[in-house]
Amino acid sequence: MDQGAGAGQQPARGRLGAPSSGTRAPGTPWARFSAWLECVCVVTFDLELGQALELVYPSDFQLTDKEKSSICYLSFPDSHSGCLGDTQFSFRIRQCGGQRRPGHVGEKRGDSGAPASLQREPAHFFGYVYFRQVKDSSMKRGYFQKSLVLLSRLPFVRLFQALLGLVAPEFFDKLAPCLEAVCNEIDQWPAPAPGQTLNLPIMGVVLQVHIPLRADTPEPGPPKQSSHETLLPAPVVLPSVHELDLFRCFRPVLAHVQLLWELMLLGEPLLVLAPSPAVSSEMVLALTSCLQPLKFCCDYRPYFTIHDSEFKEFTTRTQAPPNVVLGVTNPFFIKTLQHWPHILRVGEPKMSGDLPKQVKLKKPSRLKTLDTKPGLYTAYTAHLHRDKALLRRLLKGLQKKRPSDVQTAVLRRHLLELTQSFIIPLVRPARGGGRGAGSGPDSLPSRPQEHYMASLMPLQKGIVPWKTPPQIRPFCQDEFLQGLERAGPQLTCVLKGDWLGLYRRFFKSPHFDGWYRQRHREMTQKLEVLHLEAI
């Protein structure tokens, strides 16, 4: 730990530390760059210090010693992974201290229009890593080991992986001058405004991306090429800025996708032990994305090591395991976290045409600390019956050699419909009109199919200019559960099971708390608007 911290204090080297001669965006220095990235880091291996922070750009971006140490350790696969060649993965760390720079008006406006799951992280950094380890006889250890890291508050994993795929190989050949040019290009990009299709030039290539809007359908297709101009060369169109290949990520656990969905919905602690940081981070990100359009309100770490500053916090036995999804590659965690209720062990990915061997459900008592076989170790019993038709459909797709993106669309739609069926009774309009401002023609314009939350709104006629706005009724769990028989998930979902028990556990989870706070905040704001209109 001390090595990483000490290494992190090295000053940035090369021209990158000097003021750039490129054109700057008006206003705050690096304003356009910082709309996308916080900074770019280069981490190398030093014989005396271990992982060392070689440079940070822009050089005036402030990182604490703890953050530097975490970035150093999380930017390299640990010794158990044995990654040779090039590999990409991601991590997520907690910000230490206060805000580094004032938020720009454009950022706040952009967040207000973005889906909840794609808004900027106020208290965490995402690290997107491109790591190279190749044999090099000129190096003392016989290997060249270096990572290029993009630090951002945006969860745009697909975009930043594509960006690293273009920039990192060139950087490893040309080093600092290449990186400076890239940062200057990013500093000319338009802001990531929700609902916009943007052309982002980088190193002679144009990346075309669509920034999702909250009102977008949850499964937008690939962005349409801009009709206003003909771009030469033709742009590289990314189908999404954030969505991973869900089918590829879930291949070894397809038989248990529904059970894993329940664990995510309930905010259960889950340890993911994978053979490499790439598999670990993709599995964790896939799991946390399967609740969309619900925002994942628990903590999650796509890649985590024993050197992380939160290691003691997450591994303590003096209190219940925290609500976190932890991705690791070191088998030591099996011993350290064997008291956790759910552990998923996945093996090396196999990309053959057949469905890989599915991990088996196993009791936690069968967990071996040294030689744990792939499996989902849990005593949890799913509330809902497994959808066997989904697995048959995906197997049929494999037999017909259906493209992975089509398989992903099938899987994503299944999870989306499952989440929507669960949420609809909370947010669907009562037929025949409701009790308050959410049900009349001049009332709160609710989200599609709003029900129970709309019934908590006060009557429209009660909003008058000479009184303070009436209060929203409190959420009553028993009252909601009593209405499930006539307006429950069974109206939109064929799956049978203990829906009532699932809702009861959901009400105790951080996801219900996060969802309810957000909806209550929106309803309060709408009440204030209606009151101002009345005045």
Coordinates of C-alpha atoms in Angstrom, one line a residue:
M1 CA 0.0 0.0 0.0
D2 CA 2.8 2.4 0.9
Q3 CA 4.5 1.6 -2.4
G4 CA 1.6 2.7 -4.4
A5 CA 1.1 5.9 -2.4
G6 CA 4.7 6.8 -2.6
A7 CA 4.8 6.1 -6.3
G8 CA 1.7 8.2 -6.8
Q9 CA 3.5 11.3 -5.5
Q10 CA 5.9 11.3 -8.5
P11 CA 5.6 14.5 -10.5
A12 CA 4.2 14.3 -14.1
R13 CA 6.9 14.1 -16.7
G14 CA 7.3 15.3 -20.3
R15 CA 5.7 18.1 -22.3
L16 CA 2.3 17.1 -20.8
G17 CA 3.2 19.0 -17.7
A18 CA 3.6 22.2 -19.7
P19 CA 0.8 24.5 -21.0
S20 CA -0.5 23.2 -24.3
S21 CA -0.4 25.4 -27.4
G22 CA -3.7 24.0 -28.7
T23 CA -6.9 26.0 -28.8
R24 CA -8.8 26.1 -25.6
A25 CA -12.5 26.1 -25.1
P26 CA -13.8 29.5 -23.9
G27 CA -14.4 30.0 -20.2
T28 CA -12.9 27.5 -17.7
P29 CA -9.7 25.9 -18.8
W30 CA -10.3 22.4 -20.1
A31 CA -14.1 22.9 -19.8
R32 CA -14.9 20.7 -22.8
F33 CA -12.4 18.0 -21.8
S34 CA -13.7 17.9 -18.3
A35 CA -17.3 17.4 -19.6
W36 CA -16.1 13.9 -20.6
L37 CA -13.0 13.1 -18.5
E38 CA -11.5 14.2 -15.2
C39 CA -8.0 13.3 -16.2
V40 CA -5.8 10.8 -18.0
C41 CA -3.3 8.7 -16.0
V42 CA -0.3 6.6 -17.0
V43 CA 0.7 3.9 -14.6
T44 CA 4.0 2.0 -15.1
F45 CA 5.9 -0.7 -13.1
D46 CA 8.9 0.6 -11.1
L47 CA 11.3 -2.0 -9.8
E48 CA 11.7 -0.2 -6.5
L49 CA 8.2 1.2 -6.0
G50 CA 6.0 -1.3 -7.8
Q51 CA 3.1 0.3 -9.6
A52 CA 3.9 4.0 -10.1
L53 CA 1.9 6.9 -11.4
E54 CA 4.0 8.2 -14.2
L55 CA 1.9 11.2 -15.1
V56 CA -1.5 12.8 -14.7
Y57 CA -2.9 15.0 -17.4
P58 CA -4.0 17.8 -17.2
S59 CA -1.2 18.2 -14.7
D60 CA -3.1 20.5 -12.4
F61 CA -5.8 18.0 -11.7
Q62 CA -5.6 17.2 -8.0
L63 CA -5.7 13.6 -6.7
T64 CA -5.3 12.6 -3.0
D65 CA -2.5 10.2 -2.0
K66 CA -5.2 7.6 -1.3
E67 CA -6.7 8.0 -4.8
K68 CA -3.3 7.8 -6.4
S69 CA -2.6 4.6 -4.5
S70 CA -5.9 3.0 -5.5
I71 CA -5.5 4.0 -9.2
C72 CA -2.0 2.5 -9.2
Y73 CA -3.1 -0.9 -7.8
L74 CA -6.3 -1.1 -9.8
S75 CA -4.7 -0.3 -13.1
F76 CA -2.7 -3.6 -13.1
P77 CA -4.0 -7.1 -13.0
D78 CA -2.9 -8.9 -9.9
S79 CA -0.4 -11.7 -10.0
H80 CA -3.1 -14.3 -10.1
S81 CA -4.4 -13.2 -13.5
G82 CA -1.4 -13.8 -15.7
C83 CA -2.5 -11.3 -18.4
L84 CA -0.1 -11.2 -21.3
G85 CA -0.5 -8.9 -24.2
D86 CA -3.3 -6.2 -24.2
T87 CA -6.3 -6.3 -22.0
Q88 CA -9.1 -3.8 -21.1
F89 CA -11.0 -3.5 -17.9
S90 CA -12.6 -1.0 -15.6
F91 CA -12.7 0.0 -11.9
R92 CA -14.7 2.3 -9.7
I93 CA -13.2 4.2 -6.7
R94 CA -14.6 6.4 -4.0
Q95 CA -13.6 10.0 -4.2
C96 CA -11.7 11.3 -1.2
G97 CA -12.4 14.8 0.1
G98 CA -14.6 17.5 -1.4
Q99 CA -15.4 18.5 -5.0
R100 CA -12.3 19.1 -7.1
R101 CA -13.7 21.7 -9.5
P102 CA -17.0 23.5 -9.7
G103 CA -19.7 21.7 -11.8
H104 CA -20.4 23.4 -15.0
V105 CA -24.0 24.6 -15.8
G106 CA -24.0 22.3 -18.9
E107 CA -23.1 19.3 -16.7
K108 CA -26.0 19.9 -14.4
R109 CA -28.4 20.5 -17.2
G110 CA -27.2 17.4 -19.0
D111 CA -27.7 15.3 -15.9
S112 CA -31.3 16.5 -15.5
G113 CA -32.1 15.0 -19.0
A114 CA -30.1 11.8 -18.7
P115 CA -31.5 8.5 -17.5
A116 CA -30.9 8.0 -13.8
S117 CA -28.4 5.2 -14.4
L118 CA -26.3 7.3 -16.7
Q119 CA -25.9 10.5 -14.7
R120 CA -22.5 11.6 -13.4
E121 CA -21.3 10.0 -10.2
P122 CA -20.9 12.8 -7.6
A123 CA -18.8 10.7 -5.2
H124 CA -17.0 8.1 -7.3
F125 CA -14.6 8.0 -10.2
F126 CA -14.7 5.4 -13.0
G127 CA -11.3 4.2 -14.2
Y128 CA -11.2 2.7 -17.8
V129 CA -7.9 0.8 -18.3
Y130 CA -5.9 -0.4 -21.2
F131 CA -3.0 -2.6 -19.9
R132 CA -0.1 -3.9 -21.9
Q133 CA 2.3 -6.5 -20.8
V134 CA 4.7 -7.8 -23.4
K135 CA 8.2 -9.4 -23.3
D136 CA 11.0 -6.8 -23.7
S137 CA 14.6 -7.8 -23.2
S138 CA 15.6 -4.2 -22.7
M139 CA 13.6 -4.0 -19.5
K140 CA 15.2 -5.2 -16.2
R141 CA 12.3 -7.5 -15.5
G142 CA 12.1 -8.7 -19.1
Y143 CA 8.7 -7.2 -19.6
F144 CA 7.1 -4.0 -20.7
Q145 CA 4.2 -3.2 -18.3
K146 CA 2.2 0.0 -18.6
S147 CA -1.5 1.1 -18.3
L148 CA -3.3 4.0 -19.9
V149 CA -6.2 5.0 -17.7
L150 CA -9.1 7.4 -18.4
L151 CA -10.7 8.7 -15.2
S152 CA -14.3 9.9 -15.6
R153 CA -17.5 10.4 -13.7
L154 CA -19.5 9.1 -16.6
P155 CA -20.5 5.4 -16.8
F156 CA -19.9 5.3 -20.6
V157 CA -17.9 2.0 -20.6
R158 CA -18.6 1.2 -24.3
L159 CA -17.4 4.6 -25.5
F160 CA -14.3 4.8 -23.4
Q161 CA -13.3 1.3 -24.3
A162 CA -13.6 2.2 -27.9
L163 CA -11.6 5.4 -27.3
L164 CA -8.8 3.4 -25.5
G165 CA -8.7 0.9 -28.3
L166 CA -7.8 3.7 -30.7
V167 CA -5.5 5.7 -28.5
A168 CA -3.6 3.3 -26.3
P169 CA -1.7 1.3 -29.0
E170 CA -0.6 4.5 -30.5
F171 CA 0.4 5.9 -27.1
F172 CA 2.5 2.9 -26.2
D173 CA 4.5 3.5 -29.4
K174 CA 4.8 7.3 -29.4
L175 CA 4.2 8.1 -25.7
A176 CA 3.7 11.7 -24.4
P177 CA 3.3 13.7 -27.6
C178 CA 0.5 11.4 -28.8
L179 CA -1.4 11.8 -25.5
E180 CA -1.2 15.5 -25.6
A181 CA -2.6 15.7 -29.1
V182 CA -5.5 13.3 -28.0
C183 CA -6.4 15.4 -25.0
N184 CA -6.5 18.6 -27.1
E185 CA -8.8 16.8 -29.5
I186 CA -11.2 15.8 -26.7
D187 CA -11.1 19.4 -25.5
Q188 CA -12.8 20.3 -28.7
W189 CA -15.7 17.8 -28.4
P190 CA -19.2 19.0 -27.8
A191 CA -20.7 18.4 -24.4
P192 CA -22.4 15.0 -23.9
A193 CA -25.9 16.4 -24.1
P194 CA -28.7 13.8 -23.6
G195 CA -30.7 13.1 -26.7
Q196 CA -28.0 14.2 -29.1
T197 CA -26.1 12.2 -31.7
L198 CA -22.5 13.5 -31.6
N199 CA -19.5 13.1 -34.0
L200 CA -16.4 12.9 -31.9
P201 CA -13.1 13.2 -33.9
I202 CA -10.1 11.4 -32.5
M203 CA -6.8 10.5 -34.2
G204 CA -8.2 10.7 -37.8
V205 CA -11.3 8.7 -36.8
V206 CA -14.8 10.0 -36.1
L207 CA -16.8 8.1 -33.4
Q208 CA -20.5 8.7 -33.7
V209 CA -22.5 8.2 -30.5
H210 CA -26.0 8.8 -29.3
I211 CA -26.2 10.1 -25.7
P212 CA -29.4 8.6 -24.2
L213 CA -32.2 10.8 -23.1
R214 CA -34.4 9.9 -20.1
A215 CA -37.5 9.9 -22.5
D216 CA -35.7 7.5 -24.9
T217 CA -37.1 3.9 -25.2
P218 CA -34.9 1.6 -23.0
E219 CA -33.6 -0.2 -26.1
P220 CA -32.6 2.4 -28.6
G221 CA -31.2 1.2 -31.8
P222 CA -27.8 2.2 -33.3
P223 CA -27.7 6.0 -33.8
K224 CA -28.7 7.2 -37.2
Q225 CA -25.9 8.9 -39.1
S226 CA -26.3 12.7 -39.1
S227 CA -28.1 13.9 -42.3
H228 CA -26.7 17.4 -42.0
E229 CA -23.2 16.6 -43.2
T230 CA -21.4 13.9 -45.1
L231 CA -18.4 12.9 -43.0
L232 CA -15.2 11.7 -44.6
P233 CA -13.9 9.2 -43.5
A234 CA -17.3 7.6 -42.6
P235 CA -17.8 7.6 -38.9
V236 CA -17.4 4.6 -36.6
V237 CA -21.0 4.2 -35.2
L238 CA -21.1 2.9 -31.7
P239 CA -24.5 1.2 -31.0
S240 CA -24.4 2.4 -27.4
V241 CA -22.2 4.5 -25.1
H242 CA -22.7 2.2 -22.1
E243 CA -24.3 -1.2 -22.9
L244 CA -22.1 -4.2 -22.9
D245 CA -22.6 -7.5 -24.8
L246 CA -24.9 -8.9 -22.2
F247 CA -25.1 -12.3 -23.7
R248 CA -21.4 -12.8 -23.8
C249 CA -21.0 -11.6 -20.2
F250 CA -23.8 -13.9 -19.0
R251 CA -23.0 -17.0 -21.0
P252 CA -21.8 -19.1 -18.1
V253 CA -24.7 -18.0 -15.8
L254 CA -27.7 -17.9 -18.3
A255 CA -29.5 -20.7 -16.3
H256 CA -29.4 -18.4 -13.2
V257 CA -30.0 -14.9 -14.8
Q258 CA -33.3 -14.6 -13.1
L259 CA -32.0 -15.5 -9.6
L260 CA -29.1 -13.0 -10.1
W261 CA -31.7 -10.4 -11.2
E262 CA -33.5 -10.9 -7.8
L263 CA -30.2 -10.6 -5.9
M264 CA -29.5 -7.3 -7.7
L265 CA -33.1 -6.1 -7.2
L266 CA -32.8 -6.7 -3.4
G267 CA -29.3 -5.2 -3.1
E268 CA -27.8 -8.3 -1.8
P269 CA -24.0 -8.5 -1.2
L270 CA -22.4 -10.5 -4.0
L271 CA -18.7 -11.5 -4.5
V272 CA -17.7 -12.2 -8.1
L273 CA -14.5 -14.2 -8.4
A274 CA -13.2 -14.2 -12.0
P275 CA -10.0 -15.3 -13.8
S276 CA -9.1 -11.8 -15.0
P277 CA -10.0 -8.1 -14.4
A278 CA -11.7 -8.1 -17.8
V279 CA -14.1 -10.9 -16.9
S280 CA -14.6 -9.5 -13.4
S281 CA -15.4 -6.0 -14.5
E282 CA -17.7 -7.0 -17.3
M283 CA -19.6 -9.4 -15.1
V284 CA -20.1 -6.8 -12.4
L285 CA -21.2 -4.1 -14.9
A286 CA -23.6 -6.6 -16.6
L287 CA -25.1 -7.5 -13.3
T288 CA -25.6 -3.9 -12.2
S289 CA -27.2 -3.0 -15.6
C290 CA -29.8 -5.7 -15.5
L291 CA -32.2 -3.6 -13.4
Q292 CA -32.7 -0.8 -16.0
P293 CA -34.7 1.4 -16.1
L294 CA -34.2 1.3 -12.3
K295 CA -31.0 3.0 -11.1
F296 CA -28.6 0.7 -9.3
C297 CA -28.4 2.4 -5.9
C298 CA -25.9 0.1 -4.1
D299 CA -22.1 0.3 -4.2
Y300 CA -20.3 -1.8 -6.8
R301 CA -16.7 -2.4 -7.7
P302 CA -16.0 -3.9 -11.1
Y303 CA -12.4 -4.8 -10.0
F304 CA -11.2 -4.8 -6.5
T305 CA -7.9 -5.8 -4.8
I306 CA -6.6 -6.4 -1.3
H307 CA -4.7 -3.1 -1.6
D308 CA -7.9 -1.0 -1.9
S309 CA -8.4 1.6 0.8
E310 CA -11.9 0.1 1.5
F311 CA -10.6 -3.5 1.9
K312 CA -11.0 -3.5 5.7
E313 CA -14.5 -1.8 5.5
F314 CA -15.7 -4.5 3.1
T315 CA -14.2 -7.5 4.8
T316 CA -15.0 -6.8 8.4
R317 CA -16.9 -9.5 10.3
T318 CA -18.1 -7.2 13.1
Q319 CA -21.2 -6.2 11.1
A320 CA -23.3 -7.6 8.3
P321 CA -21.7 -7.6 4.8
P322 CA -22.3 -4.3 3.0
N323 CA -24.7 -3.9 0.0
V324 CA -22.0 -4.1 -2.6
V325 CA -21.2 -6.2 -5.7
L326 CA -17.5 -6.9 -5.6
G327 CA -15.5 -8.1 -8.6
V328 CA -12.1 -9.8 -7.7
T329 CA -9.5 -12.1 -9.2
N330 CA -7.5 -13.1 -6.1
P331 CA -8.7 -16.4 -4.6
F332 CA -7.7 -15.0 -1.2
F333 CA -11.1 -13.3 -1.1
I334 CA -12.9 -16.7 -1.0
K335 CA -11.3 -17.2 2.5
T336 CA -11.7 -13.6 3.6
L337 CA -15.3 -13.2 2.5
Q338 CA -16.6 -16.8 3.0
H339 CA -19.2 -15.3 5.5
W340 CA -20.8 -13.4 2.6
P341 CA -24.2 -14.9 1.6
H342 CA -23.6 -15.1 -2.2
I343 CA -20.4 -15.9 -4.1
L344 CA -20.3 -16.3 -7.8
R345 CA -17.2 -18.1 -9.2
V346 CA -16.8 -18.0 -13.0
G347 CA -14.1 -19.7 -15.0
E348 CA -12.2 -18.8 -18.2
P349 CA -14.6 -17.6 -20.9
K350 CA -15.2 -20.1 -23.8
M351 CA -16.3 -18.5 -27.0
S352 CA -17.2 -21.7 -28.9
G353 CA -20.5 -22.0 -30.7
D354 CA -22.1 -24.1 -28.0
L355 CA -23.4 -22.8 -24.7
P356 CA -20.6 -23.1 -22.2
K357 CA -21.0 -25.3 -19.2
Q358 CA -23.4 -23.5 -16.8
V359 CA -22.3 -22.8 -13.3
K360 CA -24.2 -24.9 -10.7
L361 CA -26.1 -23.6 -7.7
K362 CA -24.2 -24.8 -4.6
K363 CA -24.7 -24.4 -0.9
P364 CA -22.2 -22.1 0.8
S365 CA -21.0 -25.0 3.0
R366 CA -19.5 -26.5 -0.2
L367 CA -17.2 -23.5 -0.6
K368 CA -13.5 -24.5 -0.4
T369 CA -11.1 -21.8 0.4
L370 CA -8.3 -23.0 -1.8
D371 CA -9.8 -24.8 -4.8
T372 CA -13.3 -23.4 -5.4
K373 CA -14.9 -24.7 -8.6
P374 CA -17.1 -22.4 -10.7
G375 CA -20.6 -22.1 -9.2
L376 CA -23.1 -19.8 -7.6
Y377 CA -22.7 -20.4 -3.9
T378 CA -25.8 -19.3 -2.1
A379 CA -28.6 -20.5 0.2
Y380 CA -31.0 -18.0 -1.4
T381 CA -34.2 -19.4 -2.8
A382 CA -35.7 -17.5 -5.8
H383 CA -39.1 -16.0 -5.3
L384 CA -40.0 -16.4 -8.9
H385 CA -40.1 -19.6 -11.0
R386 CA -37.4 -19.8 -13.7
D387 CA -38.4 -18.8 -17.2
K388 CA -37.4 -22.0 -19.1
A389 CA -38.6 -20.5 -22.4
L390 CA -35.9 -17.9 -22.3
L391 CA -33.1 -20.5 -22.0
R392 CA -34.6 -22.5 -24.8
R393 CA -34.8 -19.5 -27.0
L394 CA -31.2 -18.6 -26.4
L395 CA -30.1 -22.2 -27.0
K396 CA -32.0 -22.2 -30.3
G397 CA -30.2 -19.0 -31.2
L398 CA -26.8 -20.6 -30.6
Q399 CA -27.8 -23.6 -32.8
K400 CA -28.8 -21.3 -35.6
K401 CA -25.6 -19.2 -35.1
R402 CA -27.6 -16.1 -34.3
P403 CA -25.3 -13.1 -33.9
S404 CA -24.4 -12.2 -30.3
D405 CA -26.0 -8.7 -30.5
V406 CA -29.3 -10.4 -31.4
Q407 CA -29.0 -12.8 -28.4
T408 CA -28.1 -9.8 -26.2
A409 CA -31.3 -8.0 -27.4
V410 CA -33.4 -11.0 -26.5
L411 CA -31.8 -11.2 -23.0
R412 CA -32.0 -7.5 -22.4
R413 CA -35.6 -7.3 -23.4
H414 CA -36.4 -10.2 -21.0
L415 CA -34.7 -8.4 -18.1
L416 CA -36.3 -5.1 -19.1
E417 CA -39.8 -6.6 -19.2
L418 CA -39.2 -8.4 -15.9
T419 CA -38.2 -5.1 -14.2
Q420 CA -41.0 -3.2 -15.7
S421 CA -43.6 -5.8 -14.6
F422 CA -42.2 -5.5 -11.1
I423 CA -42.3 -1.7 -11.2
I424 CA -45.7 -1.2 -13.0
P425 CA -47.9 -1.8 -9.9
L426 CA -45.9 0.9 -8.2
V427 CA -46.2 3.3 -11.1
R428 CA -49.3 2.5 -13.1
P429 CA -52.4 4.8 -13.3
A430 CA -55.5 3.5 -11.6
R431 CA -58.3 2.9 -14.1
G432 CA -61.3 5.2 -13.8
G433 CA -59.2 8.1 -12.4
G434 CA -57.2 8.4 -9.3
R435 CA -57.6 10.4 -6.1
G436 CA -55.4 13.3 -6.7
A437 CA -53.4 15.6 -9.0
G438 CA -52.0 12.6 -10.8
S439 CA -55.2 11.4 -12.4
G440 CA -57.1 14.4 -13.8
P441 CA -56.5 16.2 -17.2
D442 CA -54.9 19.2 -15.5
S443 CA -52.9 17.1 -13.0
L444 CA -49.4 15.8 -12.6
P445 CA -48.2 14.5 -16.0
S446 CA -47.1 11.2 -14.7
R447 CA -44.6 8.8 -16.2
P448 CA -46.2 6.1 -18.3
Q449 CA -48.7 4.0 -16.3
E450 CA -48.4 5.6 -13.0
H451 CA -50.6 4.1 -10.2
Y452 CA -49.8 3.9 -6.5
M453 CA -47.5 6.9 -6.4
A454 CA -50.1 8.9 -8.3
S455 CA -52.7 8.1 -5.7
L456 CA -50.5 9.7 -3.1
M457 CA -50.8 13.1 -4.8
P458 CA -53.2 15.6 -3.2
L459 CA -56.4 16.5 -5.0
Q460 CA -55.9 19.1 -7.8
K461 CA -58.6 21.3 -6.3
G462 CA -56.6 21.5 -3.1
I463 CA -53.8 23.4 -4.8
V464 CA -54.9 27.1 -4.3
P465 CA -52.8 30.3 -4.3
W466 CA -53.6 31.4 -0.8
K467 CA -52.4 28.3 1.0
T468 CA -49.1 26.4 1.0
P469 CA -49.1 23.3 -1.3
P470 CA -50.8 20.3 0.3
Q471 CA -48.6 17.4 1.5
I472 CA -48.0 14.2 -0.5
R473 CA -49.4 11.2 1.4
P474 CA -46.8 8.8 2.9
F475 CA -46.2 5.5 1.1
C476 CA -48.0 2.7 2.9
Q477 CA -46.6 -0.8 2.2
D478 CA -49.6 -2.7 3.5
E479 CA -52.0 -0.6 1.4
F480 CA -49.9 -1.2 -1.7
L481 CA -49.6 -5.0 -1.1
Q482 CA -53.4 -5.3 -0.7
G483 CA -53.9 -4.0 -4.2
L484 CA -51.5 -6.5 -5.8
E485 CA -54.2 -9.1 -6.4
R486 CA -56.1 -6.9 -8.8
A487 CA -53.2 -4.8 -10.2
G488 CA -50.1 -6.9 -9.7
P489 CA -47.3 -8.1 -12.0
Q490 CA -49.4 -11.0 -13.1
L491 CA -51.1 -8.6 -15.5
T492 CA -48.0 -8.1 -17.6
C493 CA -45.7 -11.1 -16.7
V494 CA -46.3 -14.8 -17.2
L495 CA -43.9 -15.8 -14.5
K496 CA -45.4 -17.4 -11.4
G497 CA -44.0 -17.2 -7.9
D498 CA -44.1 -15.4 -4.6
W499 CA -44.3 -11.8 -5.9
L500 CA -45.7 -10.6 -2.6
G501 CA -42.6 -11.9 -0.7
L502 CA -40.3 -10.3 -3.3
Y503 CA -42.0 -6.9 -2.8
R504 CA -41.6 -7.2 1.0
R505 CA -37.9 -7.8 0.7
F506 CA -37.6 -5.1 -2.0
F507 CA -39.1 -2.5 0.4
K508 CA -36.1 -3.1 2.8
S509 CA -33.5 -2.6 0.0
P510 CA -31.5 0.5 -0.9
H511 CA -33.1 0.3 -4.4
F512 CA -36.6 1.0 -3.0
D513 CA -35.2 3.8 -0.9
G514 CA -33.4 5.4 -3.9
W515 CA -36.4 5.0 -6.2
Y516 CA -38.9 6.4 -3.7
R517 CA -36.7 9.4 -2.8
Q518 CA -36.3 10.3 -6.5
R519 CA -40.1 9.9 -7.3
H520 CA -41.0 11.9 -4.1
R521 CA -38.6 14.6 -5.1
E522 CA -40.1 14.8 -8.6
M523 CA -43.7 14.9 -7.2
T524 CA -42.7 17.6 -4.7
Q525 CA -41.2 19.7 -7.5
K526 CA -44.4 19.2 -9.6
L527 CA -46.6 20.3 -6.7
E528 CA -44.5 23.5 -6.4
V529 CA -44.9 24.2 -10.1
L530 CA -48.7 23.7 -9.9
H531 CA -48.8 26.0 -6.9
L532 CA -46.9 28.7 -8.8
E533 CA -49.2 28.3 -11.7
A534 CA -52.2 28.7 -9.4
I535 CA -50.6 31.9 -8.0

